Coordinates of C-alpha atoms (C1' of nucleotides) in Angstrom, one line a residue:
Chain A
X1 CA 0.0 0.0 0.0
X2 CA 1.5 3.4 -0.9
X3 CA 2.0 6.3 1.4
X4 CA -1.0 8.3 2.7
X5 CA -1.9 11.7 1.3
X6 CA -0.4 13.5 4.2
X7 CA 3.1 12.1 3.8
X8 CA 2.9 12.7 0.0
X9 CA 2.6 16.4 0.7
X10 CA 5.8 18.5 1.3
X11 CA 4.8 18.5 5.0
X12 CA 4.9 22.2 5.5
X13 CA 6.6 23.3 8.8
X14 CA 4.5 24.9 11.5
X15 CA 3.8 28.4 10.1
X16 CA 0.5 30.1 10.8
X17 CA 0.8 32.6 7.9
X18 CA 1.7 30.0 5.3
X19 CA -1.1 27.7 6.6
X20 CA -3.6 30.5 6.4
X21 CA -2.5 31.2 2.8
X22 CA -2.8 27.5 1.9
X23 CA -6.3 27.4 3.3
X24 CA -7.4 30.5 1.4
X25 CA -6.0 29.1 -1.9
X26 CA -7.8 25.8 -1.4
X27 CA -11.0 27.5 -0.5
X28 CA -10.8 29.8 -3.5
X29 CA -10.4 26.8 -5.8
X30 CA -13.2 24.8 -4.2
X31 CA -15.5 27.8 -4.2
X32 CA -14.8 28.6 -7.9
X33 CA -15.5 25.1 -9.0
X34 CA -18.2 23.9 -6.7
X35 CA -19.9 26.9 -5.2
X36 CA -20.7 27.7 -1.6
X37 CA -23.0 24.8 -0.7
X38 CA -20.9 22.0 -2.3
X39 CA -17.6 23.3 -1.0
X40 CA -17.2 21.6 2.3
X41 CA -15.0 22.8 5.1
X42 CA -13.5 19.3 5.5
X43 CA -12.6 19.2 1.8
X44 CA -10.9 22.6 1.9
X45 CA -9.0 21.6 5.0
X46 CA -7.8 18.4 3.4
X47 CA -6.6 20.2 0.3
X48 CA -4.6 22.5 2.5
X49 CA -3.2 19.6 4.5
X50 CA -4.9 20.5 7.8
X51 CA -8.0 19.7 9.8
X52 CA -11.5 21.3 9.6
X53 CA -11.1 22.5 13.2
X54 CA -8.1 24.6 12.3
X55 CA -10.0 26.3 9.5
X56 CA -12.7 27.4 11.9
X57 CA -10.0 28.5 14.3
X58 CA -8.5 30.8 11.7
X59 CA -11.6 32.1 10.0
X60 CA -14.3 31.8 12.6
X61 CA -16.8 30.0 10.4
X62 CA -17.4 28.8 6.9
X63 CA -19.0 32.1 6.0
X64 CA -16.1 34.0 7.4
X65 CA -13.7 31.9 5.3
X66 CA -15.5 32.4 2.0
X67 CA -16.1 36.1 2.8
X68 CA -12.3 36.6 2.8
X69 CA -12.0 34.5 -0.3
X70 CA -14.4 36.7 -2.2
X71 CA -12.9 39.9 -1.0
X72 CA -9.4 38.7 -2.0
X73 CA -10.5 37.5 -5.4
X74 CA -12.2 40.8 -6.2
X75 CA -9.1 42.7 -5.1
X76 CA -6.6 40.6 -7.0
X77 CA -8.3 39.5 -10.1
X78 CA -8.4 42.7 -12.1
X79 CA -10.4 42.1 -15.2
X80 CA -8.4 44.6 -17.1
X81 CA -4.7 44.5 -18.2
X82 CA -2.7 47.7 -18.0
X83 CA -3.3 49.1 -21.5
X84 CA -6.8 50.4 -22.1
X85 CA -6.7 50.1 -25.9
X86 CA -9.0 47.4 -27.5
X87 CA -10.8 46.9 -24.2
X88 CA -13.5 44.8 -25.7
X89 CA -11.0 42.5 -27.4
X90 CA -8.9 42.1 -24.2
X91 CA -11.9 41.2 -22.1
X92 CA -13.2 38.7 -24.7
X93 CA -9.8 36.9 -24.8
X94 CA -9.8 36.7 -21.0
X95 CA -13.1 34.8 -20.7
X96 CA -12.6 32.7 -23.8
X97 CA -9.0 31.5 -23.1
X98 CA -8.7 32.1 -19.4
X99 CA -8.0 28.9 -17.6
X100 CA -10.4 27.9 -14.9
X101 CA -7.7 26.2 -12.8
X102 CA -5.7 29.2 -11.9
X103 CA -6.9 30.3 -8.5
X104 CA -5.6 33.8 -8.9
X105 CA -6.6 34.2 -12.5
X106 CA -8.8 37.0 -13.8
X107 CA -11.6 34.5 -14.5
X108 CA -11.9 33.4 -11.0
X109 CA -14.2 36.2 -9.7
X110 CA -16.7 35.4 -12.5
X111 CA -16.7 31.7 -11.6
X112 CA -17.0 32.5 -7.9
X113 CA -20.0 34.6 -8.7
X114 CA -22.0 32.3 -10.9
X115 CA -21.3 29.2 -8.7
X116 CA -22.6 31.1 -5.6
X117 CA -25.6 32.7 -7.2
X118 CA -27.9 30.5 -5.1
X119 CA -26.4 31.5 -1.8
X120 CA -27.8 34.8 -0.5
X121 CA -24.9 35.4 1.9
X122 CA -22.4 35.1 -0.9
X123 CA -24.4 37.3 -3.1
X124 CA -24.5 39.9 -0.4
X125 CA -20.7 39.8 -0.2
X126 CA -20.4 40.2 -3.9
X127 CA -22.8 43.1 -4.2
X128 CA -21.0 45.0 -1.4
X129 CA -17.6 44.6 -2.9
X130 CA -18.3 44.7 -6.6
X131 CA -19.5 48.3 -6.9
X132 CA -16.4 49.7 -5.3
X133 CA -13.8 47.5 -7.1
X134 CA -14.3 45.9 -10.5
X135 CA -17.3 47.9 -11.6
X136 CA -15.7 51.2 -10.6
X137 CA -12.5 50.3 -12.5
X138 CA -14.5 49.2 -15.5
X139 CA -16.6 52.4 -15.5
X140 CA -13.4 54.5 -15.4
X141 CA -12.0 52.7 -18.4
X142 CA -15.2 53.1 -20.3
X143 CA -16.0 56.7 -19.5
X144 CA -18.6 58.9 -21.1
X145 CA -22.3 59.0 -20.3
X146 CA -23.9 56.1 -18.4
X147 CA -20.4 54.7 -17.7
X148 CA -21.8 52.9 -14.6
X149 CA -24.6 51.2 -16.5
X150 CA -22.4 50.2 -19.4
X151 CA -19.8 48.8 -17.0
X152 CA -22.5 46.6 -15.4
X153 CA -23.7 45.5 -18.9
X154 CA -20.1 44.5 -19.7
X155 CA -19.9 42.5 -16.5
X156 CA -23.2 40.8 -17.3
X157 CA -22.0 39.8 -20.8
X158 CA -18.7 38.4 -19.4
X159 CA -20.5 36.5 -16.7
X160 CA -23.1 35.1 -19.1
X161 CA -20.4 34.0 -21.5
X162 CA -18.5 32.4 -18.7
X163 CA -21.4 30.3 -17.5
X164 CA -22.0 29.0 -21.0
X165 CA -18.4 28.5 -22.0
X166 CA -17.0 27.1 -18.8
X167 CA -20.0 25.4 -17.1
X168 CA -22.9 24.6 -19.4
X169 CA -20.8 24.0 -22.6
X170 CA -23.4 23.6 -25.3
X171 CA -22.5 21.8 -28.5
X172 CA -22.3 25.1 -30.5
X173 CA -19.5 26.3 -28.2
X174 CA -17.7 23.1 -28.2
X175 CA -17.6 23.0 -32.0
X176 CA -16.7 26.7 -32.5
X177 CA -13.1 27.9 -32.9
X178 CA -11.8 30.2 -30.1
X179 CA -11.2 33.1 -32.5
X180 CA -14.8 32.9 -33.7
X181 CA -16.0 33.3 -30.1
X182 CA -13.6 36.1 -29.4
X183 CA -14.8 37.9 -32.5
X184 CA -18.5 37.6 -31.6
X185 CA -18.1 38.4 -27.9
X186 CA -15.8 41.5 -28.5
X187 CA -18.3 42.7 -31.1
X188 CA -21.2 42.7 -28.7
X189 CA -19.0 44.0 -25.9
X190 CA -18.1 46.9 -28.1
X191 CA -21.8 47.6 -28.7
X192 CA -22.1 48.2 -24.9
X193 CA -18.9 50.2 -24.4
X194 CA -20.0 52.5 -27.2
Chain B
X1 CA -54.1 30.7 18.1
X2 CA -55.1 30.9 14.4
X3 CA -55.6 27.9 12.2
X4 CA -52.7 25.9 10.9
X5 CA -51.4 26.2 7.4
X6 CA -53.0 23.0 6.3
X7 CA -56.5 24.2 7.1
X8 CA -55.9 27.6 5.5
X9 CA -55.3 25.8 2.2
X10 CA -58.3 24.8 0.0
X11 CA -57.7 21.2 1.1
X12 CA -57.6 19.7 -2.4
X13 CA -59.5 16.4 -2.8
X14 CA -57.6 13.2 -3.4
X15 CA -56.4 13.6 -7.0
X16 CA -53.1 12.2 -8.0
X17 CA -52.8 14.2 -11.2
X18 CA -53.6 17.5 -9.4
X19 CA -51.2 16.7 -6.5
X20 CA -48.5 15.9 -9.0
X21 CA -49.0 19.2 -10.7
X22 CA -49.0 21.1 -7.4
X23 CA -45.7 19.5 -6.5
X24 CA -44.2 20.3 -9.8
X25 CA -45.3 24.0 -9.5
X26 CA -43.9 24.3 -6.0
X27 CA -40.6 22.6 -7.0
X28 CA -40.2 25.0 -10.0
X29 CA -40.7 28.0 -7.8
X30 CA -38.2 26.7 -5.2
X31 CA -35.6 25.7 -7.8
X32 CA -35.9 29.0 -9.6
X33 CA -35.4 31.1 -6.4
X34 CA -33.1 28.9 -4.3
X35 CA -31.3 26.5 -6.6
X36 CA -30.9 22.8 -6.3
X37 CA -29.0 22.5 -3.0
X38 CA -31.1 24.9 -1.0
X39 CA -34.5 23.7 -2.3
X40 CA -35.4 21.0 0.2
X41 CA -37.8 18.2 -0.5
X42 CA -39.7 18.9 2.7
X43 CA -40.1 22.5 1.8
X44 CA -41.4 21.7 -1.7
X45 CA -43.8 19.1 -0.2
X46 CA -45.1 21.6 2.4
X47 CA -45.7 24.2 -0.3
X48 CA -47.8 21.7 -2.2
X49 CA -49.6 20.7 0.9
X50 CA -48.3 17.1 1.1
X51 CA -45.5 15.2 2.8
X52 CA -41.9 14.6 1.6
X53 CA -42.6 10.9 1.4
X54 CA -45.2 11.4 -1.3
X55 CA -42.9 13.5 -3.4
X56 CA -40.4 10.7 -3.5
X57 CA -43.2 8.3 -4.2
X58 CA -44.2 10.3 -7.3
X59 CA -40.8 11.3 -8.6
X60 CA -38.5 8.6 -7.3
X61 CA -36.0 11.0 -5.8
X62 CA -35.1 14.7 -5.5
X63 CA -33.1 14.4 -8.7
X64 CA -36.0 12.9 -10.6
X65 CA -38.3 15.6 -9.4
X66 CA -36.0 18.4 -10.5
X67 CA -35.2 16.7 -13.8
X68 CA -38.9 16.8 -14.6
X69 CA -39.0 20.5 -13.5
X70 CA -36.2 21.4 -15.8
X71 CA -37.6 19.5 -18.8
X72 CA -41.0 21.1 -18.3
X73 CA -39.6 24.6 -17.9
X74 CA -37.5 24.3 -21.1
X75 CA -40.5 23.0 -23.0
X76 CA -42.9 25.6 -21.8
X77 CA -41.0 28.8 -21.4
X78 CA -40.3 29.7 -25.0
X79 CA -38.1 32.7 -25.0
X80 CA -39.5 33.9 -28.2
X81 CA -43.0 35.3 -28.9
X82 CA -44.7 34.5 -32.2
X83 CA -43.5 37.3 -34.4
X84 CA -39.8 37.2 -35.3
X85 CA -39.5 40.9 -36.1
X86 CA -37.4 42.9 -33.7
X87 CA -36.1 39.8 -32.1
X88 CA -33.4 41.6 -30.1
X89 CA -35.8 44.1 -28.7
X90 CA -38.3 41.4 -27.7
X91 CA -35.7 39.3 -25.9
X92 CA -34.4 42.4 -24.1
X93 CA -37.8 43.3 -22.8
X94 CA -38.4 39.8 -21.6
X95 CA -35.4 39.7 -19.3
X96 CA -35.7 43.4 -18.2
X97 CA -39.4 43.4 -17.3
X98 CA -40.1 39.7 -16.9
X99 CA -41.4 38.9 -13.4
X100 CA -39.4 36.4 -11.4
X101 CA -42.5 35.2 -9.5
X102 CA -44.4 33.6 -12.4
X103 CA -43.4 29.9 -12.4
X104 CA -44.4 29.5 -16.0
X105 CA -42.9 32.7 -17.2
X106 CA -40.3 32.9 -19.9
X107 CA -37.7 34.1 -17.5
X108 CA -37.9 30.9 -15.3
X109 CA -35.5 28.7 -17.4
X110 CA -32.8 31.4 -17.0
X111 CA -33.2 31.6 -13.3
X112 CA -33.3 27.8 -13.0
X113 CA -30.1 27.6 -14.9
X114 CA -28.1 30.2 -13.0
X115 CA -29.3 29.1 -9.6
X116 CA -28.3 25.5 -10.4
X117 CA -24.9 26.3 -11.9
X118 CA -23.1 24.6 -9.0
X119 CA -24.9 21.4 -9.3
X120 CA -23.4 19.0 -11.9
X121 CA -26.4 16.8 -12.2
X122 CA -28.7 19.9 -12.9
X123 CA -26.1 21.2 -15.4
X124 CA -26.2 17.8 -17.2
X125 CA -30.0 18.0 -17.5
X126 CA -29.8 21.5 -18.9
X127 CA -27.1 20.7 -21.4
X128 CA -29.0 17.6 -22.7
X129 CA -32.3 19.5 -23.1
X130 CA -31.1 23.0 -24.2
X131 CA -29.5 22.0 -27.5
X132 CA -32.7 20.5 -28.8
X133 CA -35.2 23.1 -27.5
X134 CA -34.4 26.7 -26.8
X135 CA -31.1 26.9 -28.7
X136 CA -32.5 25.1 -31.7
X137 CA -35.5 27.5 -31.9
X138 CA -33.2 30.5 -31.4
X139 CA -30.9 29.3 -34.1
X140 CA -33.8 28.9 -36.5
X141 CA -35.0 32.4 -35.9
X142 CA -31.6 33.9 -36.3
X143 CA -30.6 31.9 -39.4
X144 CA -27.5 32.6 -41.6
X145 CA -24.0 31.5 -41.0
X146 CA -23.0 30.3 -37.6
X147 CA -26.6 30.4 -36.4
X148 CA -25.9 27.9 -33.7
X149 CA -23.0 29.8 -32.2
X150 CA -24.9 33.1 -32.4
X151 CA -27.8 31.5 -30.7
X152 CA -25.6 30.4 -27.8
X153 CA -24.1 33.9 -27.6
X154 CA -27.6 35.3 -27.3
X155 CA -28.5 32.9 -24.5
X156 CA -25.2 33.8 -22.8
X157 CA -26.1 37.5 -22.9
X158 CA -29.6 36.9 -21.6
X159 CA -28.4 34.7 -18.8
X160 CA -25.7 37.1 -17.8
X161 CA -28.1 40.0 -17.8
X162 CA -30.5 38.0 -15.7
X163 CA -28.0 37.1 -13.0
X164 CA -27.0 40.8 -12.7
X165 CA -30.5 42.3 -12.9
X166 CA -32.4 39.7 -10.8
X167 CA -29.9 38.3 -8.5
X168 CA -26.8 40.5 -7.9
X169 CA -28.6 43.8 -8.5
X170 CA -25.6 46.3 -8.6
X171 CA -26.3 50.0 -7.9
X172 CA -25.9 50.9 -11.5
X173 CA -28.9 48.7 -12.5
X174 CA -31.0 49.8 -9.6
X175 CA -30.6 53.4 -10.6
X176 CA -31.1 53.0 -14.3
X177 CA -34.5 53.3 -16.1
X178 CA -35.9 50.2 -17.6
X179 CA -35.9 51.6 -21.1
X180 CA -32.2 52.5 -20.9
X181 CA -31.4 48.8 -20.0
X182 CA -33.6 47.6 -22.9
X183 CA -31.8 49.9 -25.3
X184 CA -28.3 48.8 -24.2
X185 CA -29.2 45.1 -24.1
X186 CA -31.0 45.0 -27.4
X187 CA -28.1 46.8 -29.0
X188 CA -25.5 44.3 -28.0
X189 CA -27.9 41.4 -28.7
X190 CA -28.3 42.8 -32.2
X191 CA -24.5 42.7 -32.5
X192 CA -24.7 39.0 -32.0
X193 CA -27.7 38.3 -34.2
X194 CA -26.0 40.1 -37.0
Chain C
dT1 C1' -72.7 -1.0 3.2
dT2 C1' -68.9 -3.4 2.6
dT3 C1' -64.6 -3.8 0.2
dC4 C1' -60.2 -2.7 -1.5
dG5 C1' -56.8 -0.4 -3.8
dA6 C1' -54.9 4.0 -4.3
dA7 C1' -53.6 8.4 -1.9
dG8 C1' -51.3 10.1 1.7
dT9 C1' -49.0 10.2 6.4
dC10 C1' -45.7 9.0 10.3
dA11 C1' -41.7 8.0 12.2
dA12 C1' -37.4 6.6 11.9
dC13 C1' -32.7 5.5 9.8
dG14 C1' -28.3 6.7 8.1
dG15 C1' -25.3 10.0 6.4
dC16 C1' -23.2 14.3 5.9
dC17 C1' -21.9 18.8 7.6
dG18 C1' -20.5 22.9 10.5
dT19 C1' -19.0 23.6 14.8
dT20 C1' -16.9 23.0 19.5
dT21 C1' -14.2 21.1 23.3
dA22 C1' -10.5 18.9 25.2
dC23 C1' -6.3 17.1 24.0
dT24 C1' -1.5 16.6 21.8
dT25 C1' 2.7 18.2 19.6
dG26 C1' 6.1 21.1 17.7
dG27 C1' 9.7 24.5 18.1
dA28 C1' 11.7 28.6 19.7
dA29 C1' 13.5 31.1 23.9
dC30 C1' 16.0 30.8 28.1
Chain D
dG1 C1' 17.7 20.3 28.3
dT2 C1' 13.6 22.3 30.2
dT3 C1' 9.7 25.3 29.6
dC4 C1' 5.7 27.0 27.6
dC5 C1' 2.7 29.0 24.2
dA6 C1' 1.1 28.6 19.7
dA7 C1' 0.0 25.3 16.0
dG8 C1' -2.5 21.5 15.0
dT9 C1' -5.4 17.2 16.0
dA10 C1' -9.1 13.9 17.5
dA11 C1' -13.5 13.0 18.5
dA12 C1' -17.8 13.9 19.3
dC13 C1' -22.4 16.7 19.3
dG14 C1' -26.5 18.4 17.2
dG15 C1' -28.9 19.4 13.3
dC16 C1' -30.6 19.0 8.7
dC17 C1' -31.6 16.3 4.7
dG18 C1' -32.9 12.5 1.4
dT19 C1' -34.9 8.3 1.7
dT20 C1' -37.6 4.2 3.2
dG21 C1' -41.1 1.0 5.0
dA22 C1' -45.0 0.3 7.7
dC23 C1' -49.2 2.3 8.7
dT24 C1' -53.7 5.0 8.0
dT25 C1' -57.5 7.1 5.4
dC26 C1' -60.2 8.4 1.7
dG27 C1' -63.4 7.3 -2.0
dA28 C1' -65.2 4.8 -5.7
dA29 C1' -67.0 0.4 -7.3
dA30 C1' -69.8 -3.8 -6.2

DNA sequence: TTTCGAAGTCAACGGCCGTTTACTTGGAAC
DNA sequence: GTTCCAAGTAAACGGCCGTTGACTTCGAAA
């Protein structure tokens, strides 16, 4: 019989900060792929190489843990790269080609959102943070009249595309080439940006 | 102390077909507002005025119940009205003004989808049924080259708008007038339809 | 009115999950 | 090497949920 999971891991030394980080990373991945309900505290703890009790010790509760996950994801995962030229095309490429496995990727906040749509507490956390982070940045990049509404429309399109492309995966998307999707998406994004 | 819930209800006579229908209605409402995980069999049964055991008797299991809910919703809730003129504008009005409380409304399939995004079994049911109902109808109305991909893009936009407008509700959408949203959405829908 | 099958209920089982309490262990400081 | 607090674990509790099997009740047919 081979070694157990725990001994296969690098067996991190006792380091509260590093352990905290490992838990947050594991929680982000679980939340982005499974959503609030299906992401269990025991699973997250096992991914991080610790016990469920320790998770609650550090973050108070499951809700506290995922609140910090969402806040961090919204702070880190800036949807926009540095240059603001070709905004529609940039955004389109992010959601078409962005890997879903990178826990700090720009796609993560979208997956977090749509996998937690059924959880009122998670939605509350998103609403509170979104307006003053991603949407504000987007609105500044867009500018002009109705910048706030247009920014929300852009976010809506990105989220909708993400749910179809990364979760539902209808036949039409599976068959289509990536560049075809980029072209269509950036075209309708441009219609919103103006 | 007032009467109990059961006596406040019309106390439907023993009618298997009617009871079945009542359970399906209640399940549809619960699934559309709470998603697969949070919609409990006991709650659904109570809404329909029966016991959880009877629900499992009629539908075999929770999964069987919601499979039928999804299939029915996709069959009934045709996104498109009869006339095919101004398709973008029609669709935009549906998701902007469509009430979320009507269990047979055209908006229901979208809410079912985005509230069940975290549940793999529900996603599987959607994928299987979507391609041969809503997406096929949409593609026929759109026509031309890449009709299938364009139809999926339209569904993505509608779903994304629904999650923002009916679930997340950012400030920008709360402040905006309905007609402004219809204008923006139909414009970017038109960019996809071509 | 009696009968009998279908409609519906009741209560319990087993499992999973978030949380808590008491305990053990590691490692740095002296 | 001893001490001692923080890091981490083990185990259990209580609650909720889906499911099941045995029981009860309605209502139509005879």
